[in-house]
């Protein structure tokens, strides 16, 4: 299940989607909004997505993970809109028969999302703002 | 003969242009690289971005892809999800 949502991300409903009698492992990666990026206090983050393409790019990544590892179920949820420090921005969940595949697939999915999926975040500091990665 | 192409703008490109989409006249047979040229001529600030990709109908496009009036075109500044 792949989605983009404006609502808070619910870990327990993701866990339900990952359950399988064949699963010996479930891994989650949670990406959180962090304070004090670049030594500056963060007021909030604003996430924006090109929804249609973001979903299809995330689907490609999940398909690639299925080709490389034995995955039973996979959940990817990315938040958009205004997020405060401590909130979950992205959840990756993978269930597999054995734990090594769960760790590897989870890491691959989040690392690749950060490279190719058209989602952008603006850090709004108490003293200014900037789009992450946009400038040299 | 020119045709209009509408371009979706996100993130820093929306902030720099002040618009979430804009319509540009392109010549028949224009490619993605021509679109980028027209855009950076019109909005020189776009040249300050680390990289600028173009998506056509929801897929990353090569510079030599030819555009048509029915394409959904989007500018993709450096992504920062996660």
PDB file of N, CA and C in Angstrom, chain A residues 38-103:
ATOM      1  N   UNK A  38      20.984  22.423  10.749  1.00  0.00           N
ATOM      2  CA  UNK A  38      21.955  23.498  10.474  1.00  0.00           C
ATOM      3  C   UNK A  38      22.101  24.440  11.669  1.00  0.00           C
ATOM      4  N   UNK A  39      21.990  23.873  12.856  1.00  0.00           N
ATOM      5  CA  UNK A  39      22.138  24.658  14.102  1.00  0.00           C
ATOM      6  C   UNK A  39      21.101  25.771  14.228  1.00  0.00           C
ATOM      7  N   UNK A  40      19.980  25.645  13.488  1.00  0.00           N
ATOM      8  CA  UNK A  40      18.959  26.693  13.602  1.00  0.00           C
ATOM      9  C   UNK A  40      17.676  26.070  14.144  1.00  0.00           C
ATOM     10  N   UNK A  41      17.009  26.737  15.069  1.00  0.00           N
ATOM     11  CA  UNK A  41      15.770  26.178  15.614  1.00  0.00           C
ATOM     12  C   UNK A  41      14.657  26.120  14.556  1.00  0.00           C
ATOM     13  N   UNK A  42      14.054  24.929  14.403  1.00  0.00           N
ATOM     14  CA  UNK A  42      13.010  24.732  13.393  1.00  0.00           C
ATOM     15  C   UNK A  42      11.648  25.035  14.004  1.00  0.00           C
ATOM     16  N   UNK A  43      10.865  25.859  13.316  1.00  0.00           N
ATOM     17  CA  UNK A  43       9.489  26.098  13.772  1.00  0.00           C
ATOM     18  C   UNK A  43       8.584  24.988  13.239  1.00  0.00           C
ATOM     19  N   UNK A  44       8.653  24.740  11.910  1.00  0.00           N
ATOM     20  CA  UNK A  44       7.894  23.631  11.315  1.00  0.00           C
ATOM     21  C   UNK A  44       8.456  23.341   9.925  1.00  0.00           C
ATOM     22  N   UNK A  45       7.989  22.238   9.332  1.00  0.00           N
ATOM     23  CA  UNK A  45       8.359  21.894   7.961  1.00  0.00           C
ATOM     24  C   UNK A  45       7.110  21.908   7.092  1.00  0.00           C
ATOM     25  N   UNK A  46       7.285  22.283   5.853  1.00  0.00           N
ATOM     26  CA  UNK A  46       6.176  22.211   4.902  1.00  0.00           C
ATOM     27  C   UNK A  46       6.560  21.238   3.795  1.00  0.00           C
ATOM     28  N   UNK A  47       5.784  20.157   3.670  1.00  0.00           N
ATOM     29  CA  UNK A  47       6.025  19.157   2.630  1.00  0.00           C
ATOM     30  C   UNK A  47       5.034  19.350   1.503  1.00  0.00           C
ATOM     31  N   UNK A  48       5.561  19.248   0.296  1.00  0.00           N
ATOM     32  CA  UNK A  48       4.731  19.408  -0.890  1.00  0.00           C
ATOM     33  C   UNK A  48       5.031  18.226  -1.811  1.00  0.00           C
ATOM     34  N   UNK A  49       4.018  17.712  -2.502  1.00  0.00           N
ATOM     35  CA  UNK A  49       4.221  16.556  -3.384  1.00  0.00           C
ATOM     36  C   UNK A  49       3.547  16.786  -4.727  1.00  0.00           C
ATOM     37  N   UNK A  50       4.171  16.241  -5.765  1.00  0.00           N
ATOM     38  CA  UNK A  50       3.508  16.091  -7.063  1.00  0.00           C
ATOM     39  C   UNK A  50       2.872  14.706  -6.969  1.00  0.00           C
ATOM     40  N   UNK A  51       1.667  14.676  -6.432  1.00  0.00           N
ATOM     41  CA  UNK A  51       1.074  13.427  -5.936  1.00  0.00           C
ATOM     42  C   UNK A  51       1.108  12.296  -6.958  1.00  0.00           C
ATOM     43  N   UNK A  52       0.610  12.579  -8.140  1.00  0.00           N
ATOM     44  CA  UNK A  52       0.477  11.543  -9.165  1.00  0.00           C
ATOM     45  C   UNK A  52       1.833  10.880  -9.462  1.00  0.00           C
ATOM     46  N   UNK A  53       2.841  11.711  -9.653  1.00  0.00           N
ATOM     47  CA  UNK A  53       4.154  11.167  -9.995  1.00  0.00           C
ATOM     48  C   UNK A  53       4.834  10.570  -8.764  1.00  0.00           C
ATOM     49  N   UNK A  54       4.621  11.184  -7.603  1.00  0.00           N
ATOM     50  CA  UNK A  54       5.232  10.651  -6.379  1.00  0.00           C
ATOM     51  C   UNK A  54       4.729   9.231  -6.119  1.00  0.00           C
ATOM     52  N   UNK A  55       3.451   9.014  -6.311  1.00  0.00           N
ATOM     53  CA  UNK A  55       2.901   7.666  -6.109  1.00  0.00           C
ATOM     54  C   UNK A  55       3.516   6.692  -7.116  1.00  0.00           C
ATOM     55  N   UNK A  56       3.602   7.090  -8.376  1.00  0.00           N
ATOM     56  CA  UNK A  56       4.119   6.141  -9.373  1.00  0.00           C
ATOM     57  C   UNK A  56       5.611   5.886  -9.176  1.00  0.00           C
ATOM     58  N   UNK A  57       6.372   6.907  -8.747  1.00  0.00           N
ATOM     59  CA  UNK A  57       7.799   6.680  -8.475  1.00  0.00           C
ATOM     60  C   UNK A  57       7.978   5.779  -7.245  1.00  0.00           C
ATOM     61  N   UNK A  58       7.145   5.972  -6.227  1.00  0.00           N
ATOM     62  CA  UNK A  58       7.250   5.095  -5.049  1.00  0.00           C
ATOM     63  C   UNK A  58       6.865   3.664  -5.420  1.00  0.00           C
ATOM     64  N   UNK A  59       5.881   3.511  -6.304  1.00  0.00           N
ATOM     65  CA  UNK A  59       5.498   2.163  -6.746  1.00  0.00           C
ATOM     66  C   UNK A  59       6.664   1.477  -7.469  1.00  0.00           C
ATOM     67  N   UNK A  60       7.388   2.255  -8.295  1.00  0.00           N
ATOM     68  CA  UNK A  60       8.550   1.673  -8.991  1.00  0.00           C
ATOM     69  C   UNK A  60       9.574   1.163  -7.985  1.00  0.00           C
ATOM     70  N   UNK A  61       9.815   1.949  -6.930  1.00  0.00           N
ATOM     71  CA  UNK A  61      10.817   1.567  -5.928  1.00  0.00           C
ATOM     72  C   UNK A  61      10.383   0.300  -5.203  1.00  0.00           C
ATOM     73  N   UNK A  62       9.099   0.236  -4.852  1.00  0.00           N
ATOM     74  CA  UNK A  62       8.589  -0.961  -4.175  1.00  0.00           C
ATOM     75  C   UNK A  62       8.670  -2.173  -5.110  1.00  0.00           C
ATOM     76  N   UNK A  63       8.370  -1.973  -6.377  1.00  0.00           N
ATOM     77  CA  UNK A  63       8.487  -3.077  -7.350  1.00  0.00           C
ATOM     78  C   UNK A  63       9.936  -3.571  -7.435  1.00  0.00           C
ATOM     79  N   UNK A  64      10.886  -2.621  -7.447  1.00  0.00           N
ATOM     80  CA  UNK A  64      12.314  -3.012  -7.486  1.00  0.00           C
ATOM     81  C   UNK A  64      12.684  -3.801  -6.231  1.00  0.00           C
ATOM     82  N   UNK A  65      12.173  -3.370  -5.091  1.00  0.00           N
ATOM     83  CA  UNK A  65      12.474  -4.087  -3.836  1.00  0.00           C
ATOM     84  C   UNK A  65      11.917  -5.512  -3.895  1.00  0.00           C
ATOM     85  N   UNK A  66      10.723  -5.657  -4.467  1.00  0.00           N
ATOM     86  CA  UNK A  66      10.135  -7.000  -4.600  1.00  0.00           C
ATOM     87  C   UNK A  66      10.991  -7.895  -5.499  1.00  0.00           C
ATOM     88  N   UNK A  67      11.640  -7.289  -6.493  1.00  0.00           N
ATOM     89  CA  UNK A  67      12.507  -8.088  -7.369  1.00  0.00           C
ATOM     90  C   UNK A  67      13.770  -8.543  -6.650  1.00  0.00           C
ATOM     91  N   UNK A  68      14.256  -7.711  -5.726  1.00  0.00           N
ATOM     92  CA  UNK A  68      15.549  -8.005  -5.095  1.00  0.00           C
ATOM     93  C   UNK A  68      15.446  -8.855  -3.836  1.00  0.00           C
ATOM     94  N   UNK A  69      14.339  -8.733  -3.103  1.00  0.00           N
ATOM     95  CA  UNK A  69      14.209  -9.438  -1.833  1.00  0.00           C
ATOM     96  C   UNK A  69      12.864 -10.157  -1.768  1.00  0.00           C
ATOM     97  N   UNK A  70      12.800 -11.141  -0.873  1.00  0.00           N
ATOM     98  CA  UNK A  70      11.535 -11.849  -0.665  1.00  0.00           C
ATOM     99  C   UNK A  70      10.689 -11.043   0.321  1.00  0.00           C
ATOM    100  N   UNK A  71       9.720 -10.316  -0.225  1.00  0.00           N
ATOM    101  CA  UNK A  71       8.886  -9.418   0.582  1.00  0.00           C
ATOM    102  C   UNK A  71       7.450  -9.930   0.547  1.00  0.00           C
ATOM    103  N   UNK A  72       6.834  -9.979   1.720  1.00  0.00           N
ATOM    104  CA  UNK A  72       5.429 -10.407   1.773  1.00  0.00           C
ATOM    105  C   UNK A  72       4.507  -9.211   1.569  1.00  0.00           C
ATOM    106  N   UNK A  73       4.663  -8.209   2.430  1.00  0.00           N
ATOM    107  CA  UNK A  73       3.845  -6.998   2.326  1.00  0.00           C
ATOM    108  C   UNK A  73       4.748  -5.788   2.498  1.00  0.00           C
ATOM    109  N   UNK A  74       4.296  -4.666   1.902  1.00  0.00           N
ATOM    110  CA  UNK A  74       5.079  -3.445   1.983  1.00  0.00           C
ATOM    111  C   UNK A  74       4.130  -2.256   2.100  1.00  0.00           C
ATOM    112  N   UNK A  75       4.428  -1.351   3.018  1.00  0.00           N
ATOM    113  CA  UNK A  75       3.618  -0.135   3.194  1.00  0.00           C
ATOM    114  C   UNK A  75       4.545   1.077   3.103  1.00  0.00           C
ATOM    115  N   UNK A  76       4.157   2.047   2.296  1.00  0.00           N
ATOM    116  CA  UNK A  76       4.882   3.313   2.222  1.00  0.00           C
ATOM    117  C   UNK A  76       3.860   4.432   2.359  1.00  0.00           C
ATOM    118  N   UNK A  77       4.031   5.260   3.378  1.00  0.00           N
ATOM    119  CA  UNK A  77       3.122   6.397   3.571  1.00  0.00           C
ATOM    120  C   UNK A  77       3.974   7.650   3.740  1.00  0.00           C
ATOM    121  N   UNK A  78       3.725   8.658   2.920  1.00  0.00           N
ATOM    122  CA  UNK A  78       4.435   9.930   3.057  1.00  0.00           C
ATOM    123  C   UNK A  78       3.435  11.012   3.389  1.00  0.00           C
ATOM    124  N   UNK A  79       3.805  11.789   4.367  1.00  0.00           N
ATOM    125  CA  UNK A  79       2.951  12.896   4.801  1.00  0.00           C
ATOM    126  C   UNK A  79       3.218  14.119   3.933  1.00  0.00           C
ATOM    127  N   UNK A  80       2.222  14.996   3.790  1.00  0.00           N
ATOM    128  CA  UNK A  80       2.461  16.312   3.189  1.00  0.00           C
ATOM    129  C   UNK A  80       1.744  17.370   4.004  1.00  0.00           C
ATOM    130  N   UNK A  81       2.035  18.629   3.700  1.00  0.00           N
ATOM    131  CA  UNK A  81       1.450  19.725   4.461  1.00  0.00           C
ATOM    132  C   UNK A  81       2.397  20.175   5.563  1.00  0.00           C
ATOM    133  N   UNK A  82       1.814  20.763   6.603  1.00  0.00           N
ATOM    134  CA  UNK A  82       2.613  21.372   7.666  1.00  0.00           C
ATOM    135  C   UNK A  82       2.880  20.355   8.773  1.00  0.00           C
ATOM    136  N   UNK A  83       4.147  20.130   9.086  1.00  0.00           N
ATOM    137  CA  UNK A  83       4.508  19.178  10.142  1.00  0.00           C
ATOM    138  C   UNK A  83       5.361  19.867  11.208  1.00  0.00           C
ATOM    139  N   UNK A  84       5.105  19.469  12.448  1.00  0.00           N
ATOM    140  CA  UNK A  84       5.850  20.022  13.589  1.00  0.00           C
ATOM    141  C   UNK A  84       6.972  19.078  13.997  1.00  0.00           C
ATOM    142  N   UNK A  85       7.915  19.604  14.752  1.00  0.00           N
ATOM    143  CA  UNK A  85       9.023  18.789  15.266  1.00  0.00           C
ATOM    144  C   UNK A  85       8.471  17.563  15.999  1.00  0.00           C
ATOM    145  N   UNK A  86       9.050  16.394  15.683  1.00  0.00           N
ATOM    146  CA  UNK A  86       8.645  15.142  16.335  1.00  0.00           C
ATOM    147  C   UNK A  86       7.617  14.358  15.562  1.00  0.00           C
ATOM    148  N   UNK A  87       6.942  14.983  14.580  1.00  0.00           N
ATOM    149  CA  UNK A  87       5.930  14.247  13.817  1.00  0.00           C
ATOM    150  C   UNK A  87       6.588  13.322  12.784  1.00  0.00           C
ATOM    151  N   UNK A  88       5.840  12.276  12.393  1.00  0.00           N
ATOM    152  CA  UNK A  88       6.333  11.318  11.403  1.00  0.00           C
ATOM    153  C   UNK A  88       6.073  11.872   9.998  1.00  0.00           C
ATOM    154  N   UNK A  89       7.142  12.030   9.219  1.00  0.00           N
ATOM    155  CA  UNK A  89       7.011  12.528   7.846  1.00  0.00           C
ATOM    156  C   UNK A  89       6.843  11.384   6.856  1.00  0.00           C
ATOM    157  N   UNK A  90       7.490  10.253   7.152  1.00  0.00           N
ATOM    158  CA  UNK A  90       7.409   9.115   6.234  1.00  0.00           C
ATOM    159  C   UNK A  90       7.491   7.827   7.037  1.00  0.00           C
ATOM    160  N   UNK A  91       6.717   6.842   6.599  1.00  0.00           N
ATOM    161  CA  UNK A  91       6.762   5.504   7.190  1.00  0.00           C
ATOM    162  C   UNK A  91       7.005   4.495   6.079  1.00  0.00           C
ATOM    163  N   UNK A  92       8.010   3.641   6.289  1.00  0.00           N
ATOM    164  CA  UNK A  92       8.237   2.489   5.414  1.00  0.00           C
ATOM    165  C   UNK A  92       8.055   1.257   6.280  1.00  0.00           C
ATOM    166  N   UNK A  93       7.263   0.323   5.848  1.00  0.00           N
ATOM    167  CA  UNK A  93       7.096  -0.929   6.587  1.00  0.00           C
ATOM    168  C   UNK A  93       7.212  -2.105   5.628  1.00  0.00           C
ATOM    169  N   UNK A  94       7.963  -3.116   6.049  1.00  0.00           N
ATOM    170  CA  UNK A  94       8.182  -4.284   5.198  1.00  0.00           C
ATOM    171  C   UNK A  94       8.038  -5.539   6.052  1.00  0.00           C
ATOM    172  N   UNK A  95       7.271  -6.517   5.566  1.00  0.00           N
ATOM    173  CA  UNK A  95       7.262  -7.821   6.236  1.00  0.00           C
ATOM    174  C   UNK A  95       7.871  -8.860   5.311  1.00  0.00           C
ATOM    175  N   UNK A  96       8.685  -9.731   5.907  1.00  0.00           N
ATOM    176  CA  UNK A  96       9.432 -10.739   5.141  1.00  0.00           C
ATOM    177  C   UNK A  96       9.499 -12.025   5.969  1.00  0.00           C
ATOM    178  N   UNK A  97       9.810 -13.150   5.343  1.00  0.00           N
ATOM    179  CA  UNK A  97      10.004 -14.376   6.118  1.00  0.00           C
ATOM    180  C   UNK A  97      11.195 -14.271   7.066  1.00  0.00           C
ATOM    181  N   UNK A  98      12.288 -13.609   6.613  1.00  0.00           N
ATOM    182  CA  UNK A  98      13.521 -13.557   7.409  1.00  0.00           C
ATOM    183  C   UNK A  98      14.002 -12.116   7.554  1.00  0.00           C
ATOM    184  N   UNK A  99      14.652 -11.821   8.694  1.00  0.00           N
ATOM    185  CA  UNK A  99      14.905 -10.421   9.049  1.00  0.00           C
ATOM    186  C   UNK A  99      15.887  -9.704   8.122  1.00  0.00           C
ATOM    187  N   UNK A 100      16.857 -10.413   7.548  1.00  0.00           N
ATOM    188  CA  UNK A 100      17.859  -9.713   6.728  1.00  0.00           C
ATOM    189  C   UNK A 100      17.185  -8.999   5.550  1.00  0.00           C
ATOM    190  N   UNK A 101      16.224  -9.662   4.918  1.00  0.00           N
ATOM    191  CA  UNK A 101      15.518  -9.038   3.791  1.00  0.00           C
ATOM    192  C   UNK A 101      14.725  -7.814   4.248  1.00  0.00           C
ATOM    193  N   UNK A 102      14.165  -7.892   5.446  1.00  0.00           N
ATOM    194  CA  UNK A 102      13.366  -6.758   5.939  1.00  0.00           C
ATOM    195  C   UNK A 102      14.243  -5.532   6.157  1.00  0.00           C
ATOM    196  N   UNK A 103      15.412  -5.734   6.810  1.00  0.00           N
ATOM    197  CA  UNK A 103      16.331  -4.604   7.022  1.00  0.00           C
ATOM    198  C   UNK A 103      16.784  -4.016   5.681  1.00  0.00           C
TER     199      UNK A 103
END
